[in-house]
Structures are given as C-alpha cells and as structure tokens.
mmCIF file of C-alpha atoms in Angstrom:
data_model
loop_
_atom_site.group_PDB
_atom_site.id
_atom_site.type_symbol
_atom_site.label_atom_id
_atom_site.label_comp_id
_atom_site.label_asym_id
_atom_site.label_seq_id
_atom_site.Cartn_x
_atom_site.Cartn_y
_atom_site.Cartn_z
ATOM 1 C CA MET L 747 21.369 -3.409 -39.076
ATOM 2 C CA LYS L 748 19.932 0.025 -39.872
ATOM 3 C CA GLN L 749 21.227 2.731 -37.555
ATOM 4 C CA LEU L 750 20.174 6.303 -36.809
ATOM 5 C CA ILE L 751 22.175 8.963 -34.972
ATOM 6 C CA VAL L 752 19.903 11.025 -32.707
ATOM 7 C CA ILE L 753 21.161 14.354 -31.366
ATOM 8 C CA PRO L 754 19.022 16.255 -28.829
ATOM 9 C CA CYS L 755 19.891 19.968 -28.986
ATOM 10 C CA TYR L 756 18.957 22.941 -26.857
ATOM 11 C CA ASN L 757 20.632 26.277 -27.618
ATOM 12 C CA THR L 758 23.736 24.605 -29.057
ATOM 13 C CA HIS L 759 24.008 27.014 -31.987
ATOM 14 C CA ILE L 760 27.766 27.560 -31.685
ATOM 15 C CA TYR L 761 28.489 23.831 -31.903
ATOM 16 C CA ILE L 762 26.041 22.436 -34.442
ATOM 17 C CA ASN L 763 27.882 23.071 -37.728
ATOM 18 C CA LYS L 764 31.165 21.644 -36.423
ATOM 19 C CA LEU L 765 29.343 18.669 -34.909
ATOM 20 C CA ILE L 766 27.603 17.815 -38.169
ATOM 21 C CA SER L 767 30.750 18.438 -40.226
ATOM 22 C CA ASP L 768 32.795 16.137 -37.981
ATOM 23 C CA LEU L 769 30.141 13.429 -38.129
ATOM 24 C CA TYR L 770 30.101 13.590 -41.938
ATOM 25 C CA LYS L 771 33.873 13.152 -41.988
ATOM 26 C CA ASN L 772 33.469 9.834 -40.180
ATOM 27 C CA THR L 773 30.175 8.300 -41.264
ATOM 28 C CA SER L 774 27.315 8.393 -43.766
ATOM 29 C CA THR L 775 24.833 7.117 -41.175
ATOM 30 C CA ASP L 776 21.468 8.922 -41.090
ATOM 31 C CA ILE L 777 21.213 11.766 -38.575
ATOM 32 C CA LEU L 778 18.169 13.115 -36.734
ATOM 33 C CA ILE L 779 18.450 16.380 -34.805
ATOM 34 C CA ILE L 780 15.823 17.168 -32.189
ATOM 35 C CA ASP L 781 15.743 20.937 -31.637
ATOM 36 C CA ASP L 782 14.199 21.090 -28.187
ATOM 37 C CA GLY L 783 12.777 24.603 -28.264
ATOM 38 C CA SER L 784 16.013 26.485 -28.936
ATOM 39 C CA SER L 785 15.790 30.258 -29.273
ATOM 40 C CA PRO L 786 16.540 31.152 -31.979
ATOM 41 C CA LYS L 787 15.849 27.884 -33.780
ATOM 42 C CA ILE L 788 18.801 25.605 -34.486
ATOM 43 C CA SER L 789 19.992 25.941 -38.086
ATOM 44 C CA PHE L 790 22.937 24.513 -39.985
ATOM 45 C CA GLU L 791 24.601 24.602 -43.379
ATOM 46 C CA LYS L 792 22.636 22.247 -45.620
ATOM 47 C CA ASN L 793 25.001 22.054 -48.580
ATOM 48 C CA LYS L 794 25.459 18.443 -49.688
ATOM 49 C CA LEU L 795 23.574 17.132 -46.630
ATOM 50 C CA THR L 796 21.299 14.390 -47.906
ATOM 51 C CA ASN L 797 20.702 12.148 -44.915
ATOM 52 C CA ILE L 798 19.929 14.573 -42.110
ATOM 53 C CA LYS L 799 16.533 15.546 -40.709
ATOM 54 C CA ILE L 800 15.510 17.997 -38.000
ATOM 55 C CA ILE L 801 12.432 17.837 -35.759
ATOM 56 C CA ARG L 802 11.547 20.886 -33.697
ATOM 57 C CA ASN L 803 9.721 21.292 -30.398
ATOM 58 C CA ASN L 804 7.897 24.614 -30.049
ATOM 59 C CA LYS L 805 9.150 24.875 -26.480
ATOM 60 C CA ASN L 806 11.817 23.260 -24.354
ATOM 61 C CA ARG L 807 10.473 19.895 -23.166
ATOM 62 C CA GLY L 808 13.633 18.316 -21.792
ATOM 63 C CA LYS L 809 16.312 15.904 -22.955
ATOM 64 C CA GLY L 810 14.230 12.852 -22.108
ATOM 65 C CA HIS L 811 11.349 14.092 -24.243
ATOM 66 C CA ALA L 812 13.727 14.743 -27.141
ATOM 67 C CA LEU L 813 15.203 11.246 -26.879
ATOM 68 C CA LYS L 814 11.766 9.635 -26.752
ATOM 69 C CA LYS L 815 10.786 11.553 -29.874
ATOM 70 C CA GLY L 816 13.943 10.255 -31.559
ATOM 71 C CA PHE L 817 13.233 6.640 -30.561
ATOM 72 C CA ILE L 818 9.661 6.890 -31.843
ATOM 73 C CA TYR L 819 10.836 8.347 -35.163
ATOM 74 C CA ALA L 820 13.446 5.585 -35.512
ATOM 75 C CA ASN L 821 10.897 2.872 -34.828
ATOM 76 C CA GLU L 822 8.388 4.340 -37.294
ATOM 77 C CA ASN L 823 11.080 4.463 -39.990
ATOM 78 C CA ASN L 824 12.328 0.891 -39.536
ATOM 79 C CA TYR L 825 15.682 1.587 -37.910
ATOM 80 C CA THR L 826 17.062 -1.198 -35.723
ATOM 81 C CA HIS L 827 19.530 0.780 -33.594
ATOM 82 C CA VAL L 828 19.803 4.336 -32.319
ATOM 83 C CA ILE L 829 23.068 6.055 -31.410
ATOM 84 C CA THR L 830 22.690 9.085 -29.145
ATOM 85 C CA LEU L 831 25.154 11.865 -28.487
ATOM 86 C CA ASP L 832 24.858 15.389 -27.126
ATOM 87 C CA GLY L 833 24.754 18.485 -29.289
ATOM 88 C CA ASP L 834 27.398 20.475 -27.405
ATOM 89 C CA LEU L 835 30.513 18.595 -28.604
ATOM 90 C CA GLN L 836 31.133 17.035 -25.196
ATOM 91 C CA HIS L 837 30.915 13.728 -27.063
ATOM 92 C CA ASP L 838 33.641 13.447 -29.696
ATOM 93 C CA PRO L 839 32.107 12.840 -33.166
ATOM 94 C CA SER L 840 35.346 11.177 -34.295
ATOM 95 C CA GLU L 841 34.499 8.262 -31.982
ATOM 96 C CA ILE L 842 31.150 7.585 -33.642
ATOM 97 C CA ASN L 843 32.398 4.513 -35.527
ATOM 98 C CA ASN L 844 33.263 2.819 -32.235
ATOM 99 C CA PHE L 845 29.498 2.677 -31.727
ATOM 100 C CA ILE L 846 28.428 2.106 -35.331
ATOM 101 C CA LEU L 847 30.794 -0.821 -35.941
ATOM 102 C CA GLU L 848 30.257 -2.618 -32.631
ATOM 103 C CA ASN L 849 28.709 -6.098 -32.778
ATOM 104 C CA GLN L 850 24.998 -5.760 -33.567
ATOM 105 C CA ASP L 851 24.196 -8.360 -30.904
ATOM 106 C CA ILE L 852 25.021 -5.833 -28.178
ATOM 107 C CA ASP L 853 21.707 -4.496 -26.854
ATOM 108 C CA PHE L 854 23.098 -1.561 -24.873
ATOM 109 C CA LEU L 855 26.424 0.056 -25.699
ATOM 110 C CA ILE L 856 27.236 2.725 -23.119
ATOM 111 C CA GLY L 857 30.087 5.188 -23.281
ATOM 112 C CA TYR L 858 32.089 5.885 -20.153
ATOM 113 C CA ARG L 859 34.543 8.636 -19.301
ATOM 114 C CA GLU L 860 37.512 8.473 -16.976
ATOM 115 C CA LEU L 861 36.125 10.658 -14.208
ATOM 116 C CA ARG L 862 38.811 13.180 -13.349
ATOM 117 C CA LYS L 863 39.624 16.856 -13.640
ATOM 118 C CA PRO L 864 38.577 19.169 -15.270
ATOM 119 C CA MET L 865 35.171 17.682 -14.376
ATOM 120 C CA PRO L 866 34.045 19.213 -11.033
ATOM 121 C CA LEU L 867 34.478 16.983 -7.989
ATOM 122 C CA LEU L 868 30.764 17.049 -7.118
ATOM 123 C CA ARG L 869 29.854 15.787 -10.591
ATOM 124 C CA ILE L 870 32.436 13.014 -10.300
ATOM 125 C CA ILE L 871 31.044 11.917 -6.922
ATOM 126 C CA SER L 872 27.454 12.127 -8.182
ATOM 127 C CA ASN L 873 28.303 10.036 -11.231
ATOM 128 C CA ILE L 874 30.086 7.368 -9.208
ATOM 129 C CA ILE L 875 27.191 7.062 -6.742
ATOM 130 C CA THR L 876 24.419 6.909 -9.350
ATOM 131 C CA SER L 877 26.378 4.436 -11.482
ATOM 132 C CA LYS L 878 26.981 2.163 -8.470
ATOM 133 C CA ILE L 879 23.302 2.237 -7.477
ATOM 134 C CA ILE L 880 22.046 1.429 -10.975
ATOM 135 C CA SER L 881 24.667 -1.310 -11.354
ATOM 136 C CA LEU L 882 23.543 -2.921 -8.092
ATOM 137 C CA ILE L 883 19.879 -2.839 -9.079
ATOM 138 C CA LEU L 884 20.489 -4.253 -12.563
ATOM 139 C CA ASN L 885 23.221 -6.652 -11.449
ATOM 140 C CA LYS L 886 25.228 -5.420 -14.425
ATOM 141 C CA ARG L 887 28.126 -3.000 -14.353
ATOM 142 C CA ILE L 888 27.267 0.483 -15.593
ATOM 143 C CA ARG L 889 30.496 2.467 -15.496
ATOM 144 C CA ASP L 890 29.018 5.869 -16.368
ATOM 145 C CA SER L 891 25.251 6.120 -15.963
ATOM 146 C CA GLN L 892 25.277 9.836 -16.775
ATOM 147 C CA CYS L 893 26.966 9.490 -20.160
ATOM 148 C CA GLY L 894 24.596 10.028 -23.074
ATOM 149 C CA TYR L 895 26.943 8.668 -25.764
ATOM 150 C CA ARG L 896 25.191 5.334 -26.308
ATOM 151 C CA ARG L 897 23.818 2.848 -28.792
ATOM 152 C CA TYR L 898 20.474 1.181 -28.161
ATOM 153 C CA CYS L 899 18.881 -1.792 -29.877
ATOM 154 C CA LEU L 900 15.338 -0.522 -30.453
ATOM 155 C CA LYS L 901 13.752 -3.912 -29.846
ATOM 156 C CA LYS L 902 15.282 -4.013 -26.379
ATOM 157 C CA ILE L 903 14.278 -0.616 -25.005
ATOM 158 C CA TYR L 904 11.126 0.120 -23.056
ATOM 159 C CA PHE L 905 9.689 3.380 -21.836
ATOM 160 C CA LYS L 906 6.247 4.709 -20.961
ATOM 161 C CA GLU L 907 4.597 7.872 -22.243
ATOM 162 C CA ASN L 908 4.738 9.312 -18.738
ATOM 163 C CA SER L 909 8.414 8.493 -18.212
ATOM 164 C CA SER L 910 10.694 11.387 -17.340
ATOM 165 C CA ASN L 911 11.183 14.192 -19.837
ATOM 166 C CA GLY L 912 14.381 15.364 -18.156
ATOM 167 C CA TYR L 913 17.947 14.135 -17.816
ATOM 168 C CA ILE L 914 16.841 11.369 -15.461
ATOM 169 C CA PHE L 915 15.348 9.570 -18.493
ATOM 170 C CA GLU L 916 18.767 8.163 -19.373
ATOM 171 C CA SER L 917 18.828 6.326 -16.036
ATOM 172 C CA GLU L 918 15.154 5.412 -16.247
ATOM 173 C CA ILE L 919 15.433 3.740 -19.637
ATOM 174 C CA LEU L 920 18.231 1.498 -18.342
ATOM 175 C CA LEU L 921 16.246 0.534 -15.241
ATOM 176 C CA ASN L 922 13.156 -0.242 -17.337
ATOM 177 C CA SER L 923 14.898 -2.009 -20.214
ATOM 178 C CA VAL L 924 17.975 -3.898 -19.007
ATOM 179 C CA ASN L 925 17.390 -7.400 -17.630
ATOM 180 C CA LYS L 926 19.389 -10.539 -16.907
ATOM 181 C CA SER L 927 19.507 -11.605 -20.546
ATOM 182 C CA SER L 928 20.472 -8.164 -21.892
ATOM 183 C CA LYS L 929 23.827 -7.896 -23.633
ATOM 184 C CA LEU L 930 25.428 -4.729 -22.291
ATOM 185 C CA LYS L 931 28.878 -3.337 -22.959
ATOM 186 C CA ASN L 932 30.712 -0.287 -21.615
ATOM 187 C CA ILE L 933 32.954 1.465 -24.136
ATOM 188 C CA PRO L 934 35.588 4.109 -23.271
ATOM 189 C CA ILE L 935 35.199 7.610 -24.693
ATOM 190 C CA LYS L 936 37.201 10.809 -24.300
ATOM 191 C CA LEU L 937 36.454 13.109 -21.386
ATOM 192 C CA ILE L 938 35.582 16.509 -22.833
ATOM 193 C CA TYR L 939 34.581 19.154 -20.320
ATOM 194 C CA ASP L 940 34.863 22.829 -21.206
ATOM 195 C CA GLY L 941 33.119 24.259 -18.157
ATOM 196 C CA SER L 942 30.138 25.552 -20.137
ATOM 197 C CA PRO L 943 26.890 26.023 -18.163
ATOM 198 C CA SER L 944 24.881 22.861 -17.563
ATOM 199 C CA HIS L 945 21.101 22.676 -17.886
ATOM 200 C CA ILE L 946 21.062 20.090 -15.085
ATOM 201 C CA ASN L 947 19.484 21.247 -11.815
ATOM 202 C CA LYS L 948 21.582 19.418 -9.245
ATOM 203 C CA PHE L 949 19.033 19.543 -6.409
ATOM 204 C CA THR L 950 15.936 18.816 -8.496
ATOM 205 C CA ASP L 951 17.560 16.032 -10.494
ATOM 206 C CA THR L 952 18.968 14.433 -7.329
ATOM 207 C CA ILE L 953 15.458 14.316 -5.847
ATOM 208 C CA LYS L 954 14.093 12.885 -9.095
ATOM 209 C CA PHE L 955 16.803 10.214 -9.107
ATOM 210 C CA ILE L 956 15.945 9.181 -5.539
ATOM 211 C CA GLU L 957 12.246 9.027 -6.477
ATOM 212 C CA LEU L 958 13.101 6.936 -9.554
ATOM 213 C CA ILE L 959 15.133 4.439 -7.527
ATOM 214 C CA LEU L 960 12.465 4.123 -4.821
ATOM 215 C CA LYS L 961 9.756 3.698 -7.450
ATOM 216 C CA HIS L 962 11.767 0.980 -9.189
ATOM 217 C CA ILE L 963 12.515 -0.882 -5.942
ATOM 218 C CA ILE L 964 8.889 -0.750 -4.771
ATOM 219 C CA ALA L 965 7.610 -1.892 -8.168
#
C-alpha cells in the first residue's frame, strides 16, 4: 500500500507551517499540497522536507478541483490510497495514523465529528440532513458527509471531468463511487471549530446539493 496525503489549501497561510510540522511529527508519508490560487502564494519552511510537493493553481478553482488534481497526481505516480485533510487545522494532524494504519481493504474511510457546540446549529442540522440523504441513497451509513478527513482507495473512486469543482464534490464522489460491494468505515475524529470564516456559500451549495441528489436519482 502506497499512500499520499493530499491537502487542498486556499489562503491558509497562518496554518500551513504548523500543519506540516505536526504531520512530520507523526508520519513520513508523502504529502501533496494543492495551493488553490492563494494570494499571496502558499509557502512553507522547506528545511529537511524531502517528501513534500506543492502544485499551484493560478486562480481559485474550488476544493473539488483541487482534490481531483490530487487524485490524478496520485494515480499518475502509482499511489494506491489518498488521505485528504483540510489546510486550516480543523482536522487534527495527530490523528493521521488512524487513517494511515487502517486495514488496506477498506475502500472508503470517512472521518466523523460529534456534531455539537461550538459548531453553529445550522451547520449541525445541514450536516445531519445531508448525511442521512446520502446514507439512504447508498444504503450505507455515512455519519458525516461533510467531513473531508478521509482515506480513499484510488481503484475504487470514480469522477468525471465535469464533476463539481466546489465543496459538493465530496458528496458527489461518494454517490458516484460507493456501491453495494464497497467496504466503507466511519472513524471518529476530534471536533475542531474555531469560528473562522468559511468559504462555503450556504445558499448556493444547498441548491447544488439538491441538484446533485436529483441528478443521481434520475440517473
């Protein structure tokens, strides 16, 4: 099993050095950072960093686009699994080995948070509803469909070039990839919520989620 950690980043300058430092304290797994059009460009201390690469987008394309770029890179470089986590330290790097060391036969390893304060009530409700809907469609329990701390088996994921470039991609890839024979496991992670501004547009992304569900049902 050859694993790659993929971190999509957009204007996460204040977090990146601590994130990388904390990852290096816990693992020697290869790391790929996707700088999704940050201004100024994401940079980090490179001393003694031998297994980290950064790919830059000239403009902000969206989290989904960054993840797709990471999956394509992993596939082209013969990785078997990709672990994704966000670049703003809302996913604890000290938990990375819970994903790295999990049985390689698991196709989809999905982190889930205990939904409670300080997370805003509307986000809790939204997460519960979207997770229930996706679970019903897939006939598999997805405890936290909005959590991006995951591990994917590359051979088991499927996405199209025209799939979403935004946050909705993380729901779309589950709907397009998970089937009856898929081995899926939910794994608990810490809830970290510091109240920093979100790049999610609640109205727009809600509409996109409804369109995604209708499209999947009709198909």
